[in-house]
PDB file of N, CA and C in Angstrom:
ATOM      1  N   ASN A   1     110.819 -23.407  61.905  1.00 72.00           N
ATOM      2  CA  ASN A   1     111.426 -23.634  60.531  1.00 72.00           C
ATOM      3  C   ASN A   1     111.170 -22.144  59.522  1.00 72.00           C
ATOM      4  N   LEU A   2     112.256 -21.631  59.327  1.00 75.00           N
ATOM      5  CA  LEU A   2     112.204 -20.594  58.331  1.00 75.00           C
ATOM      6  C   LEU A   2     111.008 -20.355  56.994  1.00 75.00           C
ATOM      7  N   THR A   3     111.271 -21.938  56.308  1.00 74.00           N
ATOM      8  CA  THR A   3     110.750 -21.839  55.219  1.00 74.00           C
ATOM      9  C   THR A   3     109.071 -21.896  55.263  1.00 74.00           C
ATOM     10  N   ASN A   4     108.983 -22.388  56.455  1.00 77.00           N
ATOM     11  CA  ASN A   4     107.281 -22.436  56.599  1.00 77.00           C
ATOM     12  C   ASN A   4     106.596 -21.215  57.057  1.00 77.00           C
ATOM     13  N   SER A   5     107.737 -20.407  57.732  1.00 84.00           N
ATOM     14  CA  SER A   5     107.103 -19.189  58.032  1.00 84.00           C
ATOM     15  C   SER A   5     107.022 -18.297  57.104  1.00 84.00           C
ATOM     16  N   ILE A   6     107.815 -18.510  55.949  1.00 85.00           N
ATOM     17  CA  ILE A   6     107.953 -17.358  55.169  1.00 85.00           C
ATOM     18  C   ILE A   6     106.298 -17.889  54.250  1.00 85.00           C
ATOM     19  N   LYS A   7     106.135 -19.428  54.065  1.00 84.00           N
ATOM     20  CA  LYS A   7     104.788 -19.943  53.314  1.00 84.00           C
ATOM     21  C   LYS A   7     103.612 -19.298  54.070  1.00 84.00           C
ATOM     22  N   ASN A   8     104.211 -19.505  55.343  1.00 86.00           N
ATOM     23  CA  ASN A   8     102.751 -18.987  56.383  1.00 86.00           C
ATOM     24  C   ASN A   8     102.271 -17.729  56.027  1.00 86.00           C
ATOM     25  N   ILE A   9     103.231 -16.896  56.070  1.00 91.00           N
ATOM     26  CA  ILE A   9     103.245 -15.504  55.923  1.00 91.00           C
ATOM     27  C   ILE A   9     102.563 -14.963  54.295  1.00 91.00           C
ATOM     28  N   LYS A  10     102.953 -16.036  53.647  1.00 91.00           N
ATOM     29  CA  LYS A  10     102.655 -15.987  51.936  1.00 91.00           C
ATOM     30  C   LYS A  10     101.085 -16.224  51.714  1.00 91.00           C
ATOM     31  N   GLN A  11     100.784 -17.164  52.407  1.00 92.00           N
ATOM     32  CA  GLN A  11      99.298 -17.550  52.186  1.00 92.00           C
ATOM     33  C   GLN A  11      98.476 -16.733  52.795  1.00 92.00           C
ATOM     34  N   LEU A  12      98.805 -16.255  54.405  1.00 93.00           N
ATOM     35  CA  LEU A  12      98.428 -15.096  54.813  1.00 93.00           C
ATOM     36  C   LEU A  12      97.890 -14.025  54.213  1.00 93.00           C
ATOM     37  N   GLY A  13      98.928 -13.455  53.300  1.00 95.00           N
ATOM     38  CA  GLY A  13      99.137 -12.277  52.787  1.00 95.00           C
ATOM     39  C   GLY A  13      98.092 -12.411  51.097  1.00 95.00           C
ATOM     40  N   HIS A  14      98.238 -13.574  50.483  1.00 96.00           N
ATOM     41  CA  HIS A  14      97.605 -14.082  49.160  1.00 96.00           C
ATOM     42  C   HIS A  14      95.578 -14.037  49.520  1.00 96.00           C
ATOM     43  N   TYR A  15      95.445 -14.381  50.974  1.00 96.00           N
ATOM     44  CA  TYR A  15      94.323 -14.744  51.240  1.00 96.00           C
ATOM     45  C   TYR A  15      93.868 -13.269  51.637  1.00 96.00           C
ATOM     46  N   TYR A  16      94.399 -12.717  52.643  1.00 97.00           N
ATOM     47  CA  TYR A  16      93.678 -11.260  52.890  1.00 97.00           C
ATOM     48  C   TYR A  16      93.588 -10.233  51.407  1.00 97.00           C
ATOM     49  N   LYS A  17      94.692 -10.284  50.849  1.00 97.00           N
ATOM     50  CA  LYS A  17      94.748  -9.662  49.851  1.00 97.00           C
ATOM     51  C   LYS A  17      93.428  -9.881  48.673  1.00 97.00           C
ATOM     52  N   GLY A  18      93.210 -11.280  48.451  1.00 97.00           N
ATOM     53  CA  GLY A  18      92.044 -11.463  47.802  1.00 97.00           C
ATOM     54  C   GLY A  18      90.653 -11.061  48.187  1.00 97.00           C
ATOM     55  N   LEU A  19      90.763 -11.100  49.656  1.00 97.00           N
ATOM     56  CA  LEU A  19      89.508 -10.781  50.316  1.00 97.00           C
ATOM     57  C   LEU A  19      89.309  -9.199  50.175  1.00 97.00           C
ATOM     58  N   ALA A  20      90.668  -8.527  49.891  1.00 98.00           N
ATOM     59  CA  ALA A  20      90.316  -7.079  50.071  1.00 98.00           C
ATOM     60  C   ALA A  20      90.136  -6.941  48.804  1.00 98.00           C
ATOM     61  N   MET A  21      90.225  -7.608  47.406  1.00 97.00           N
ATOM     62  CA  MET A  21      90.474  -6.968  45.822  1.00 97.00           C
ATOM     63  C   MET A  21      88.920  -7.507  46.011  1.00 97.00           C
ATOM     64  N   ILE A  22      88.269  -8.438  46.425  1.00 97.00           N
ATOM     65  CA  ILE A  22      86.872  -8.870  46.481  1.00 97.00           C
ATOM     66  C   ILE A  22      86.024  -7.258  46.936  1.00 97.00           C
ATOM     67  N   LYS A  23      86.398  -6.772  47.965  1.00 96.00           N
ATOM     68  CA  LYS A  23      85.827  -5.984  48.537  1.00 96.00           C
ATOM     69  C   LYS A  23      85.873  -4.229  47.658  1.00 96.00           C
ATOM     70  N   THR A  24      86.994  -4.394  46.944  1.00 97.00           N
ATOM     71  CA  THR A  24      87.021  -3.175  46.438  1.00 97.00           C
ATOM     72  C   THR A  24      86.815  -3.460  44.694  1.00 97.00           C
ATOM     73  N   GLU A  25      85.990  -4.667  44.472  1.00 95.00           N
ATOM     74  CA  GLU A  25      85.550  -4.611  43.319  1.00 95.00           C
ATOM     75  C   GLU A  25      86.893  -5.366  42.211  1.00 95.00           C
ATOM     76  N   LYS A  26      88.006  -5.678  42.153  1.00 97.00           N
ATOM     77  CA  LYS A  26      88.876  -5.743  41.471  1.00 97.00           C
ATOM     78  C   LYS A  26      88.869  -7.361  41.791  1.00 97.00           C
ATOM     79  N   ILE A  27      87.848  -7.986  40.608  1.00 97.00           N
ATOM     80  CA  ILE A  27      87.759  -9.318  40.604  1.00 97.00           C
ATOM     81  C   ILE A  27      89.097 -10.266  40.219  1.00 97.00           C
ATOM     82  N   PRO A  28      89.253  -9.790  39.102  1.00 97.00           N
ATOM     83  CA  PRO A  28      90.731 -10.900  38.207  1.00 97.00           C
ATOM     84  C   PRO A  28      91.512 -10.276  39.709  1.00 97.00           C
ATOM     85  N   ASP A  29      91.909  -9.777  40.369  1.00 97.00           N
ATOM     86  CA  ASP A  29      92.916  -9.582  41.105  1.00 97.00           C
ATOM     87  C   ASP A  29      92.786 -10.793  42.739  1.00 97.00           C
ATOM     88  N   ALA A  30      91.438 -10.660  42.575  1.00 97.00           N
ATOM     89  CA  ALA A  30      91.095 -11.623  43.881  1.00 97.00           C
ATOM     90  C   ALA A  30      90.802 -12.709  43.738  1.00 97.00           C
ATOM     91  N   LYS A  31      90.576 -13.112  42.030  1.00 97.00           N
ATOM     92  CA  LYS A  31      90.232 -14.696  41.620  1.00 97.00           C
ATOM     93  C   LYS A  31      92.025 -14.917  41.818  1.00 97.00           C
ATOM     94  N   SER A  32      93.107 -14.267  40.796  1.00 97.00           N
ATOM     95  CA  SER A  32      94.375 -14.883  41.167  1.00 97.00           C
ATOM     96  C   SER A  32      95.216 -14.697  42.388  1.00 97.00           C
ATOM     97  N   ASN A  33      94.858 -13.757  43.459  1.00 97.00           N
ATOM     98  CA  ASN A  33      94.921 -14.003  44.726  1.00 97.00           C
ATOM     99  C   ASN A  33      94.455 -15.217  45.457  1.00 97.00           C
ATOM    100  N   LEU A  34      93.373 -15.949  45.462  1.00 97.00           N
ATOM    101  CA  LEU A  34      92.566 -16.948  46.095  1.00 97.00           C
ATOM    102  C   LEU A  34      93.063 -18.065  45.157  1.00 97.00           C
ATOM    103  N   GLN A  35      93.529 -17.949  44.495  1.00 95.00           N
ATOM    104  CA  GLN A  35      93.801 -19.119  43.282  1.00 95.00           C
ATOM    105  C   GLN A  35      95.072 -19.553  43.447  1.00 95.00           C
ATOM    106  N   TRP A  36      95.899 -18.441  44.255  1.00 95.00           N
ATOM    107  CA  TRP A  36      97.325 -18.768  44.944  1.00 95.00           C
ATOM    108  C   TRP A  36      97.359 -19.424  45.598  1.00 95.00           C
ATOM    109  N   VAL A  37      96.389 -18.897  46.558  1.00 94.00           N
ATOM    110  CA  VAL A  37      96.065 -20.130  48.041  1.00 94.00           C
ATOM    111  C   VAL A  37      96.027 -21.339  48.056  1.00 94.00           C
ATOM    112  N   LEU A  38      94.806 -21.553  46.916  1.00 92.00           N
ATOM    113  CA  LEU A  38      94.064 -22.850  46.879  1.00 92.00           C
ATOM    114  C   LEU A  38      95.704 -24.033  46.121  1.00 92.00           C
ATOM    115  N   ASP A  39      96.536 -23.263  45.352  1.00 92.00           N
ATOM    116  CA  ASP A  39      97.378 -23.902  44.613  1.00 92.00           C
ATOM    117  C   ASP A  39      98.874 -24.328  46.037  1.00 92.00           C
ATOM    118  N   SER A  40      99.086 -23.270  46.177  1.00 89.00           N
ATOM    119  CA  SER A  40     100.060 -23.313  47.072  1.00 89.00           C
ATOM    120  C   SER A  40     100.256 -23.341  48.525  1.00 89.00           C
ATOM    121  N   ALA A  41      99.056 -22.637  49.342  1.00 85.00           N
ATOM    122  CA  ALA A  41      99.066 -22.770  50.671  1.00 85.00           C
ATOM    123  C   ALA A  41      99.257 -24.074  51.527  1.00 85.00           C
ATOM    124  N   ILE A  42     100.273 -24.030  52.837  1.00 86.00           N
ATOM    125  CA  ILE A  42     100.035 -25.209  53.524  1.00 86.00           C
ATOM    126  C   ILE A  42      98.801 -25.745  54.373  1.00 86.00           C
ATOM    127  N   SER A  43      98.421 -24.683  54.839  1.00 85.00           N
ATOM    128  CA  SER A  43      96.797 -24.629  55.382  1.00 85.00           C
ATOM    129  C   SER A  43      95.621 -24.978  54.993  1.00 85.00           C
ATOM    130  N   CYS A  44      95.144 -26.153  55.023  1.00 89.00           N
ATOM    131  CA  CYS A  44      94.029 -26.807  54.589  1.00 89.00           C
ATOM    132  C   CYS A  44      92.884 -25.881  54.735  1.00 89.00           C
ATOM    133  N   LYS A  45      92.734 -25.069  55.947  1.00 90.00           N
ATOM    134  CA  LYS A  45      91.717 -24.229  56.333  1.00 90.00           C
ATOM    135  C   LYS A  45      91.294 -23.315  55.190  1.00 90.00           C
ATOM    136  N   PHE A  46      92.537 -22.022  55.261  1.00 90.00           N
ATOM    137  CA  PHE A  46      92.921 -21.237  53.981  1.00 90.00           C
ATOM    138  C   PHE A  46      92.205 -22.037  52.568  1.00 90.00           C
ATOM    139  N   ARG A  47      92.730 -23.094  52.304  1.00 91.00           N
ATOM    140  CA  ARG A  47      92.465 -23.436  51.268  1.00 91.00           C
ATOM    141  C   ARG A  47      90.746 -23.550  50.927  1.00 91.00           C
ATOM    142  N   ILE A  48      90.380 -24.207  51.844  1.00 93.00           N
ATOM    143  CA  ILE A  48      88.938 -24.198  51.943  1.00 93.00           C
ATOM    144  C   ILE A  48      88.097 -23.033  52.388  1.00 93.00           C
ATOM    145  N   LYS A  49      88.456 -21.956  52.728  1.00 93.00           N
ATOM    146  CA  LYS A  49      87.824 -20.695  52.924  1.00 93.00           C
ATOM    147  C   LYS A  49      88.208 -19.781  51.652  1.00 93.00           C
ATOM    148  N   SER A  50      89.134 -19.951  50.652  1.00 95.00           N
ATOM    149  CA  SER A  50      89.360 -19.845  49.072  1.00 95.00           C
ATOM    150  C   SER A  50      88.637 -20.120  48.551  1.00 95.00           C
ATOM    151  N   GLU A  51      88.361 -21.306  48.779  1.00 94.00           N
ATOM    152  CA  GLU A  51      87.467 -21.850  47.488  1.00 94.00           C
ATOM    153  C   GLU A  51      86.261 -21.237  47.563  1.00 94.00           C
ATOM    154  N   GLU A  52      85.506 -21.208  49.194  1.00 94.00           N
ATOM    155  CA  GLU A  52      84.095 -20.657  49.363  1.00 94.00           C
ATOM    156  C   GLU A  52      83.863 -19.207  48.675  1.00 94.00           C
ATOM    157  N   TYR A  53      84.866 -18.268  48.940  1.00 96.00           N
ATOM    158  CA  TYR A  53      84.923 -17.112  48.066  1.00 96.00           C
ATOM    159  C   TYR A  53      85.407 -17.124  46.750  1.00 96.00           C
ATOM    160  N   LEU A  54      85.908 -18.128  46.035  1.00 96.00           N
ATOM    161  CA  LEU A  54      86.097 -18.148  44.787  1.00 96.00           C
ATOM    162  C   LEU A  54      84.562 -18.476  44.359  1.00 96.00           C
ATOM    163  N   SER A  55      84.015 -19.605  45.152  1.00 96.00           N
ATOM    164  CA  SER A  55      82.801 -20.060  44.553  1.00 96.00           C
ATOM    165  C   SER A  55      81.753 -18.891  44.459  1.00 96.00           C
ATOM    166  N   MET A  56      81.690 -18.116  45.293  1.00 95.00           N
ATOM    167  CA  MET A  56      81.040 -16.760  45.222  1.00 95.00           C
ATOM    168  C   MET A  56      81.294 -16.205  44.479  1.00 95.00           C
ATOM    169  N   ILE A  57      82.450 -15.290  44.284  1.00 96.00           N
ATOM    170  CA  ILE A  57      82.958 -14.742  42.895  1.00 96.00           C
ATOM    171  C   ILE A  57      82.022 -15.321  41.285  1.00 96.00           C
ATOM    172  N   TYR A  58      82.657 -16.937  41.363  1.00 96.00           N
ATOM    173  CA  TYR A  58      82.004 -17.362  40.180  1.00 96.00           C
ATOM    174  C   TYR A  58      80.582 -17.227  40.135  1.00 96.00           C
ATOM    175  N   ILE A  59      79.809 -17.762  41.404  1.00 96.00           N
ATOM    176  CA  ILE A  59      78.157 -17.365  41.058  1.00 96.00           C
ATOM    177  C   ILE A  59      77.742 -15.929  40.807  1.00 96.00           C
ATOM    178  N   LYS A  60      78.476 -14.992  41.336  1.00 94.00           N
ATOM    179  CA  LYS A  60      77.870 -13.925  40.886  1.00 94.00           C
ATOM    180  C   LYS A  60      78.564 -13.117  39.443  1.00 94.00           C
ATOM    181  N   GLY A  61      79.304 -14.025  38.750  1.00 94.00           N
ATOM    182  CA  GLY A  61      79.803 -13.954  37.777  1.00 94.00           C
ATOM    183  C   GLY A  61      79.296 -14.390  36.291  1.00 94.00           C
ATOM    184  N   GLY A  62      78.088 -15.327  37.495  1.00 95.00           N
ATOM    185  CA  GLY A  62      77.348 -15.976  36.065  1.00 95.00           C
ATOM    186  C   GLY A  62      78.251 -17.437  36.225  1.00 95.00           C
ATOM    187  N   GLU A  63      79.544 -17.856  36.290  1.00 94.00           N
ATOM    188  CA  GLU A  63      80.109 -19.057  36.232  1.00 94.00           C
ATOM    189  C   GLU A  63      79.372 -19.998  37.124  1.00 94.00           C
ATOM    190  N   ILE A  64      78.670 -20.768  37.188  1.00 93.00           N
ATOM    191  CA  ILE A  64      77.739 -21.915  38.211  1.00 93.00           C
ATOM    192  C   ILE A  64      78.097 -23.174  37.875  1.00 93.00           C
ATOM    193  N   GLU A  65      78.012 -23.764  36.762  1.00 92.00           N
ATOM    194  CA  GLU A  65      77.926 -25.106  36.692  1.00 92.00           C
ATOM    195  C   GLU A  65      79.527 -25.369  36.232  1.00 92.00           C
ATOM    196  N   ASP A  66      80.525 -24.465  35.472  1.00 92.00           N
ATOM    197  CA  ASP A  66      81.529 -25.038  35.673  1.00 92.00           C
ATOM    198  C   ASP A  66      82.556 -24.510  36.488  1.00 92.00           C
ATOM    199  N   LYS A  67      82.596 -23.099  37.135  1.00 93.00           N
ATOM    200  CA  LYS A  67      83.445 -23.147  38.249  1.00 93.00           C
ATOM    201  C   LYS A  67      82.585 -22.833  39.858  1.00 93.00           C
ATOM    202  N   ALA A  68      81.927 -22.566  39.968  1.00 94.00           N
ATOM    203  CA  ALA A  68      81.462 -22.838  41.266  1.00 94.00           C
ATOM    204  C   ALA A  68      80.671 -23.805  41.972  1.00 94.00           C
ATOM    205  N   VAL A  69      79.980 -25.062  41.029  1.00 94.00           N
ATOM    206  CA  VAL A  69      79.709 -26.195  41.398  1.00 94.00           C
ATOM    207  C   VAL A  69      80.931 -27.372  42.142  1.00 94.00           C
ATOM    208  N   PRO A  70      82.083 -26.840  41.341  1.00 92.00           N
ATOM    209  CA  PRO A  70      83.428 -27.632  41.676  1.00 92.00           C
ATOM    210  C   PRO A  70      83.943 -27.261  42.819  1.00 92.00           C
ATOM    211  N   CYS A  71      83.681 -26.007  43.141  1.00 91.00           N
ATOM    212  CA  CYS A  71      84.943 -25.355  44.368  1.00 91.00           C
ATOM    213  C   CYS A  71      83.556 -25.703  45.502  1.00 91.00           C
ATOM    214  N   LEU A  72      82.356 -25.488  45.303  1.00 93.00           N
ATOM    215  CA  LEU A  72      81.264 -25.926  46.625  1.00 93.00           C
ATOM    216  C   LEU A  72      81.244 -27.286  46.647  1.00 93.00           C
ATOM    217  N   LYS A  73      81.281 -28.313  46.139  1.00 92.00           N
ATOM    218  CA  LYS A  73      81.499 -29.731  46.237  1.00 92.00           C
ATOM    219  C   LYS A  73      83.003 -29.916  47.181  1.00 92.00           C
ATOM    220  N   GLN A  74      83.814 -29.086  46.789  1.00 89.00           N
ATOM    221  CA  GLN A  74      84.949 -29.381  47.487  1.00 89.00           C
ATOM    222  C   GLN A  74      84.926 -28.635  49.114  1.00 89.00           C
ATOM    223  N   VAL A  75      84.347 -27.719  49.246  1.00 89.00           N
ATOM    224  CA  VAL A  75      84.167 -27.209  50.589  1.00 89.00           C
ATOM    225  C   VAL A  75      82.678 -28.131  51.131  1.00 89.00           C
ATOM    226  N   ALA A  76      82.035 -28.397  50.904  1.00 91.00           N
ATOM    227  CA  ALA A  76      81.071 -29.346  50.974  1.00 91.00           C
ATOM    228  C   ALA A  76      81.465 -30.810  51.671  1.00 91.00           C
ATOM    229  N   THR A  77      82.584 -31.212  51.254  1.00 90.00           N
ATOM    230  CA  THR A  77      82.976 -32.679  51.293  1.00 90.00           C
ATOM    231  C   THR A  77      84.091 -32.392  52.259  1.00 90.00           C
ATOM    232  N   SER A  78      84.688 -31.342  52.663  1.00 88.00           N
ATOM    233  CA  SER A  78      85.639 -30.965  53.561  1.00 88.00           C
ATOM    234  C   SER A  78      84.985 -31.232  54.937  1.00 88.00           C
ATOM    235  N   ASP A  79      85.831 -31.617  56.096  1.00 85.00           N
ATOM    236  CA  ASP A  79      85.448 -31.775  57.515  1.00 85.00           C
ATOM    237  C   ASP A  79      86.560 -30.629  58.109  1.00 85.00           C
ATOM    238  N   ILE A  80      86.092 -29.335  57.452  1.00 78.00           N
ATOM    239  CA  ILE A  80      86.508 -28.058  57.862  1.00 78.00           C
ATOM    240  C   ILE A  80      85.654 -26.989  57.688  1.00 78.00           C
ATOM    241  N   GLU A  81      85.406 -26.482  58.739  1.00 68.00           N
ATOM    242  CA  GLU A  81      84.454 -25.701  58.582  1.00 68.00           C
ATOM    243  C   GLU A  81      84.876 -24.280  58.215  1.00 68.00           C
ATOM    244  N   PRO A  82      84.590 -23.924  57.029  1.00 55.00           N
ATOM    245  CA  PRO A  82      84.285 -22.984  56.285  1.00 55.00           C
ATOM    246  C   PRO A  82      84.161 -21.571  56.750  1.00 55.00           C
TER     247      PRO A  82
END
């Protein structure tokens, strides 16, 4: 199905762009791309992996209680291995 193929390409693009932005220390761009995956991806695996990376960004930025902990709870309760 063409619609699923386009969604799959978009989720991969946003996920890997988010990871690249982390590596190049463009944190706002990393957050927005990884958040897109959380909000829009069809793959549960990519959503959990994005949540894991977002939690690391939040921890590094000192946003532990309000941002990192909820992400980590989602990762911890998922049956998908991050």
